[in-house]
Amino acid sequence: GPVAETFRVIQGVVNEEYVRSTQGVFQFDLSGDGGGTWYIDLKTKGGSAGFGKPPVAADVVMSMSSADFVKMFTDKLKSFMAFMPGNSSVKGDMMLTLSLEKML
């Protein structure tokens, strides 16, 4: 599905440089189609992304619909808009969220 495809793309761009510059772990609790818990680890050597809980504790936990998540990463929805109240919630380090935006 679109969520799995998005994470496949993310996994492809995760590299040491992003890990070095970000040093953060993101967990996404997605509702709807292809939902569930997904993560992007930009802290552990080499980095990783995929389905399930992150290998280490998340610095940022974002809750949103899987449709909004896919839109956010395909840039149809500026990520700032995705975090407007009502749509979704972000718990944790907002500065790290901005560094994630650079990766998009």
CSV table of N, CA and C in Angstrom, one decimal:
chain,number,residue,atom,x,y,z
A,1,GLY,N,0.8,-1.2,0.0
A,1,GLY,CA,0.0,0.0,0.0
A,1,GLY,C,0.9,1.3,0.0
A,2,PRO,N,0.2,2.4,-0.1
A,2,PRO,CA,0.9,3.7,-0.1
A,2,PRO,C,1.8,4.0,1.1
A,3,VAL,N,1.4,3.5,2.3
A,3,VAL,CA,2.2,3.8,3.5
A,3,VAL,C,3.5,2.9,3.4
A,4,ALA,N,3.4,1.7,3.1
A,4,ALA,CA,4.6,0.8,2.9
A,4,ALA,C,5.5,1.3,1.8
A,5,GLU,N,4.9,1.8,0.7
A,5,GLU,CA,5.7,2.3,-0.4
A,5,GLU,C,6.5,3.6,0.1
A,6,THR,N,5.8,4.4,0.8
A,6,THR,CA,6.4,5.6,1.3
A,6,THR,C,7.6,5.3,2.2
A,7,PHE,N,7.5,4.3,3.1
A,7,PHE,CA,8.6,3.9,4.0
A,7,PHE,C,9.7,3.2,3.2
A,8,ARG,N,9.4,2.6,2.1
A,8,ARG,CA,10.4,2.0,1.2
A,8,ARG,C,11.3,3.1,0.6
A,9,VAL,N,10.6,4.2,0.2
A,9,VAL,CA,11.3,5.3,-0.3
A,9,VAL,C,12.2,6.0,0.8
A,10,ILE,N,11.6,6.1,2.0
A,10,ILE,CA,12.3,6.7,3.1
A,10,ILE,C,13.6,5.9,3.4
A,11,GLN,N,13.4,4.6,3.5
A,11,GLN,CA,14.5,3.7,3.8
A,11,GLN,C,15.6,3.9,2.8
A,12,GLY,N,15.2,4.2,1.5
A,12,GLY,CA,16.2,4.3,0.5
A,12,GLY,C,17.0,5.6,0.6
A,13,VAL,N,16.5,6.6,1.3
A,13,VAL,CA,17.2,7.9,1.4
A,13,VAL,C,17.9,8.1,2.7
A,14,VAL,N,17.6,7.2,3.7
A,14,VAL,CA,18.2,7.3,5.0
A,14,VAL,C,19.7,7.0,4.8
A,15,ASN,N,20.6,7.8,5.3
A,15,ASN,CA,22.0,7.6,5.2
A,15,ASN,C,22.7,8.1,6.4
A,16,GLU,N,24.0,7.9,6.5
A,16,GLU,CA,24.8,8.3,7.7
A,16,GLU,C,24.7,9.8,7.9
A,17,GLU,N,24.7,10.6,6.8
A,17,GLU,CA,24.7,12.0,6.9
A,17,GLU,C,23.4,12.5,7.6
A,18,TYR,N,22.3,11.9,7.2
A,18,TYR,CA,21.0,12.3,7.9
A,18,TYR,C,21.1,11.9,9.4
A,19,VAL,N,21.7,10.7,9.6
A,19,VAL,CA,21.8,10.2,11.0
A,19,VAL,C,22.6,11.1,11.8
A,20,ARG,N,23.8,11.5,11.3
A,20,ARG,CA,24.7,12.4,12.0
A,20,ARG,C,24.0,13.8,12.2
A,21,SER,N,23.3,14.3,11.2
A,21,SER,CA,22.8,15.7,11.4
A,21,SER,C,21.5,15.7,12.2
A,22,THR,N,20.8,14.6,12.3
A,22,THR,CA,19.5,14.6,12.9
A,22,THR,C,19.5,14.1,14.4
A,23,GLN,N,20.1,12.9,14.5
A,23,GLN,CA,20.2,12.3,15.9
A,23,GLN,C,18.8,12.2,16.5
A,24,GLY,N,17.8,11.7,15.8
A,24,GLY,CA,16.5,11.6,16.4
A,24,GLY,C,15.8,10.3,15.9
A,25,VAL,N,14.8,9.9,16.7
A,25,VAL,CA,14.0,8.7,16.3
A,25,VAL,C,12.5,9.1,16.3
A,26,PHE,N,11.9,8.8,15.2
A,26,PHE,CA,10.5,9.2,15.0
A,26,PHE,C,9.6,8.0,14.9
A,27,GLN,N,8.5,8.1,15.7
A,27,GLN,CA,7.5,7.0,15.6
A,27,GLN,C,6.2,7.6,15.1
A,28,PHE,N,5.6,6.9,14.2
A,28,PHE,CA,4.3,7.3,13.6
A,28,PHE,C,3.2,6.4,13.9
A,29,ASP,N,2.2,6.9,14.6
A,29,ASP,CA,1.1,6.0,14.9
A,29,ASP,C,0.0,6.4,13.9
A,30,LEU,N,-0.2,5.6,12.9
A,30,LEU,CA,-1.1,5.9,11.8
A,30,LEU,C,-2.4,5.2,11.9
A,31,SER,N,-3.5,5.9,11.6
A,31,SER,CA,-4.8,5.3,11.6
A,31,SER,C,-5.3,5.2,10.2
A,32,GLY,N,-6.2,4.2,9.9
A,32,GLY,CA,-6.7,4.1,8.6
A,32,GLY,C,-5.9,3.1,7.8
A,33,ASP,N,-6.1,3.1,6.5
A,33,ASP,CA,-5.5,2.2,5.5
A,33,ASP,C,-4.0,2.1,5.7
A,34,GLY,N,-3.5,0.8,5.9
A,34,GLY,CA,-2.0,0.6,6.0
A,34,GLY,C,-1.5,1.2,7.3
A,35,GLY,N,-2.3,1.5,8.2
A,35,GLY,CA,-1.9,2.2,9.5
A,35,GLY,C,-1.1,1.2,10.4
A,36,GLY,N,-1.0,1.6,11.6
A,36,GLY,CA,-0.2,0.9,12.6
A,36,GLY,C,0.9,1.8,13.0
A,37,THR,N,1.9,1.1,13.6
A,37,THR,CA,3.1,1.9,14.1
A,37,THR,C,4.2,1.7,13.2
A,38,TRP,N,4.8,2.8,12.7
A,38,TRP,CA,6.0,2.8,11.8
A,38,TRP,C,7.0,3.7,12.4
A,39,TYR,N,8.3,3.6,12.0
A,39,TYR,CA,9.3,4.4,12.5
A,39,TYR,C,10.3,4.8,11.5
A,40,ILE,N,11.1,5.9,11.9
A,40,ILE,CA,12.3,6.3,11.1
A,40,ILE,C,13.3,6.5,12.2
A,41,ASP,N,14.4,5.7,12.2
A,41,ASP,CA,15.5,5.9,13.1
A,41,ASP,C,16.6,6.6,12.5
A,42,LEU,N,16.8,7.9,12.9
A,42,LEU,CA,17.9,8.6,12.5
A,42,LEU,C,18.9,8.9,13.6
A,43,LYS,N,19.1,7.9,14.4
A,43,LYS,CA,20.0,8.0,15.6
A,43,LYS,C,21.0,6.8,15.6
A,44,THR,N,20.5,5.6,15.3
A,44,THR,CA,21.3,4.4,15.3
A,44,THR,C,22.2,4.4,14.1
A,45,LYS,N,23.4,3.9,14.2
A,45,LYS,CA,24.3,3.8,13.1
A,45,LYS,C,23.7,3.3,11.8
A,46,GLY,N,23.8,4.1,10.7
A,46,GLY,CA,23.2,3.7,9.4
A,46,GLY,C,21.8,4.1,9.2
A,47,GLY,N,21.1,4.2,10.3
A,47,GLY,CA,19.7,4.6,10.3
A,47,GLY,C,18.8,3.5,9.7
A,48,SER,N,17.5,3.6,9.9
A,48,SER,CA,16.6,2.6,9.4
A,48,SER,C,15.2,3.2,9.4
A,49,ALA,N,14.3,2.5,8.7
A,49,ALA,CA,12.9,2.9,8.7
A,49,ALA,C,12.0,1.7,8.4
A,50,GLY,N,10.8,1.6,8.9
A,50,GLY,CA,10.0,0.5,8.6
A,50,GLY,C,8.8,0.4,9.5
A,51,PHE,N,8.2,-0.8,9.5
A,51,PHE,CA,7.0,-1.1,10.3
A,51,PHE,C,7.4,-1.6,11.7
A,52,GLY,N,6.6,-1.2,12.7
A,52,GLY,CA,6.8,-1.6,14.0
A,52,GLY,C,7.3,-0.5,14.9
A,53,LYS,N,7.6,-0.8,16.1
A,53,LYS,CA,8.2,0.1,17.0
A,53,LYS,C,9.7,0.4,16.7
A,54,PRO,N,10.2,1.6,16.9
A,54,PRO,CA,11.6,1.8,16.6
A,54,PRO,C,12.5,1.0,17.5
A,55,PRO,N,13.7,0.6,17.1
A,55,PRO,CA,14.6,-0.2,17.9
A,55,PRO,C,15.0,0.5,19.2
A,56,VAL,N,15.0,1.8,19.2
A,56,VAL,CA,15.3,2.5,20.4
A,56,VAL,C,14.1,3.5,20.7
A,57,ALA,N,14.1,4.0,21.9
A,57,ALA,CA,12.9,4.9,22.3
A,57,ALA,C,12.8,6.1,21.3
A,58,ALA,N,11.6,6.4,20.9
A,58,ALA,CA,11.3,7.5,20.0
A,58,ALA,C,11.5,8.8,20.7
A,59,ASP,N,12.1,9.8,20.0
A,59,ASP,CA,12.2,11.2,20.5
A,59,ASP,C,10.9,12.0,20.1
A,60,VAL,N,10.3,11.6,19.1
A,60,VAL,CA,9.1,12.2,18.6
A,60,VAL,C,8.1,11.2,18.2
A,61,VAL,N,6.8,11.3,18.7
A,61,VAL,CA,5.8,10.4,18.3
A,61,VAL,C,4.7,11.3,17.6
A,62,MET,N,4.4,10.9,16.4
A,62,MET,CA,3.4,11.6,15.6
A,62,MET,C,2.2,10.7,15.4
A,63,SER,N,1.0,11.2,15.6
A,63,SER,CA,-0.2,10.5,15.4
A,63,SER,C,-1.0,11.2,14.3
A,64,MET,N,-1.4,10.5,13.3
A,64,MET,CA,-2.1,11.1,12.2
A,64,MET,C,-2.7,10.0,11.3
A,65,SER,N,-3.5,10.3,10.4
A,65,SER,CA,-4.1,9.3,9.5
A,65,SER,C,-3.0,8.9,8.5
A,66,SER,N,-3.1,7.7,8.0
A,66,SER,CA,-2.1,7.2,7.0
A,66,SER,C,-2.2,8.0,5.8
A,67,ALA,N,-3.4,8.5,5.4
A,67,ALA,CA,-3.6,9.4,4.2
A,67,ALA,C,-2.8,10.7,4.4
A,68,ASP,N,-2.9,11.3,5.5
A,68,ASP,CA,-2.1,12.5,5.8
A,68,ASP,C,-0.6,12.3,5.8
A,69,PHE,N,-0.2,11.1,6.3
A,69,PHE,CA,1.2,10.8,6.4
A,69,PHE,C,1.7,10.7,4.9
A,70,VAL,N,1.0,10.0,4.1
A,70,VAL,CA,1.5,9.8,2.7
A,70,VAL,C,1.5,11.1,2.0
A,71,LYS,N,0.5,12.0,2.2
A,71,LYS,CA,0.5,13.3,1.6
A,71,LYS,C,1.6,14.2,2.1
A,72,MET,N,1.9,14.1,3.4
A,72,MET,CA,3.0,14.8,4.0
A,72,MET,C,4.3,14.5,3.3
A,73,PHE,N,4.6,13.2,3.0
A,73,PHE,CA,5.8,12.8,2.5
A,73,PHE,C,5.9,12.9,1.0
A,74,THR,N,4.7,13.0,0.3
A,74,THR,CA,4.7,13.2,-1.1
A,74,THR,C,4.6,14.7,-1.4
A,75,ASP,N,4.6,15.5,-0.3
A,75,ASP,CA,4.6,16.9,-0.5
A,75,ASP,C,3.3,17.5,-1.0
A,76,LYS,N,2.2,16.8,-1.0
A,76,LYS,CA,1.0,17.4,-1.4
A,76,LYS,C,0.4,18.3,-0.3
A,77,LEU,N,1.0,18.0,0.9
A,77,LEU,CA,0.5,18.7,2.1
A,77,LEU,C,1.8,19.2,2.7
A,78,LYS,N,2.0,20.5,2.9
A,78,LYS,CA,3.2,20.9,3.5
A,78,LYS,C,3.2,20.3,5.0
A,79,SER,N,4.3,19.8,5.4
A,79,SER,CA,4.2,19.1,6.7
A,79,SER,C,3.7,20.0,7.8
A,80,PHE,N,4.0,21.3,7.7
A,80,PHE,CA,3.5,22.2,8.7
A,80,PHE,C,2.0,22.1,8.8
A,81,MET,N,1.3,22.0,7.7
A,81,MET,CA,-0.1,21.9,7.6
A,81,MET,C,-0.6,20.6,8.3
A,82,ALA,N,0.2,19.6,8.1
A,82,ALA,CA,-0.2,18.2,8.6
A,82,ALA,C,-0.3,18.3,10.2
A,83,PHE,N,0.4,19.2,10.8
A,83,PHE,CA,0.4,19.2,12.2
A,83,PHE,C,-0.5,20.2,12.8
A,84,MET,N,-1.4,20.8,12.0
A,84,MET,CA,-2.4,21.7,12.5
A,84,MET,C,-3.3,20.9,13.5
A,85,PRO,N,-3.7,21.6,14.6
A,85,PRO,CA,-4.5,20.9,15.6
A,85,PRO,C,-5.8,20.3,14.9
A,86,GLY,N,-6.2,19.1,15.5
A,86,GLY,CA,-7.3,18.4,15.0
A,86,GLY,C,-7.0,17.3,14.1
A,87,ASN,N,-6.0,17.6,13.2
A,87,ASN,CA,-5.6,16.5,12.3
A,87,ASN,C,-4.7,15.4,12.9
A,88,SER,N,-3.9,15.9,13.8
A,88,SER,CA,-2.8,15.0,14.2
A,88,SER,C,-2.2,15.6,15.5
A,89,SER,N,-1.4,14.7,16.1
A,89,SER,CA,-0.7,15.3,17.3
A,89,SER,C,0.8,14.9,17.2
A,90,VAL,N,1.6,15.8,17.8
A,90,VAL,CA,3.0,15.5,17.8
A,90,VAL,C,3.5,15.6,19.3
A,91,LYS,N,4.1,14.6,19.8
A,91,LYS,CA,4.6,14.6,21.1
A,91,LYS,C,6.1,14.5,21.0
A,92,GLY,N,6.8,15.4,21.8
A,92,GLY,CA,8.3,15.2,21.8
A,92,GLY,C,9.0,16.5,21.2
A,93,ASP,N,10.1,16.3,20.7
A,93,ASP,CA,11.0,17.4,20.3
A,93,ASP,C,10.6,18.0,18.9
A,94,MET,N,10.0,19.1,18.9
A,94,MET,CA,9.5,19.8,17.7
A,94,MET,C,10.7,20.2,16.8
A,95,MET,N,11.8,20.5,17.4
A,95,MET,CA,13.0,20.9,16.5
A,95,MET,C,13.4,19.7,15.7
A,96,LEU,N,13.3,18.5,16.2
A,96,LEU,CA,13.7,17.3,15.4
A,96,LEU,C,12.7,17.1,14.2
A,97,THR,N,11.4,17.5,14.5
A,97,THR,CA,10.4,17.4,13.4
A,97,THR,C,10.9,18.3,12.2
A,98,LEU,N,11.4,19.5,12.5
A,98,LEU,CA,11.9,20.4,11.4
A,98,LEU,C,13.1,19.7,10.7
A,99,SER,N,13.9,19.0,11.3
A,99,SER,CA,15.0,18.4,10.6
A,99,SER,C,14.5,17.2,9.7
A,100,LEU,N,13.4,16.6,10.1
A,100,LEU,CA,12.8,15.6,9.3
A,100,LEU,C,12.3,16.2,8.0
A,101,GLU,N,11.7,17.5,8.1
A,101,GLU,CA,11.2,18.2,7.0
A,101,GLU,C,12.3,18.3,5.9
A,102,LYS,N,13.5,18.6,6.3
A,102,LYS,CA,14.6,18.7,5.4
A,102,LYS,C,14.8,17.5,4.5
A,103,MET,N,14.5,16.3,5.1
A,103,MET,CA,14.7,15.1,4.5
A,103,MET,C,13.7,14.8,3.4
A,104,LEU,N,12.5,15.4,3.6
A,104,LEU,CA,11.4,15.1,2.7
A,104,LEU,C,11.7,15.6,1.3
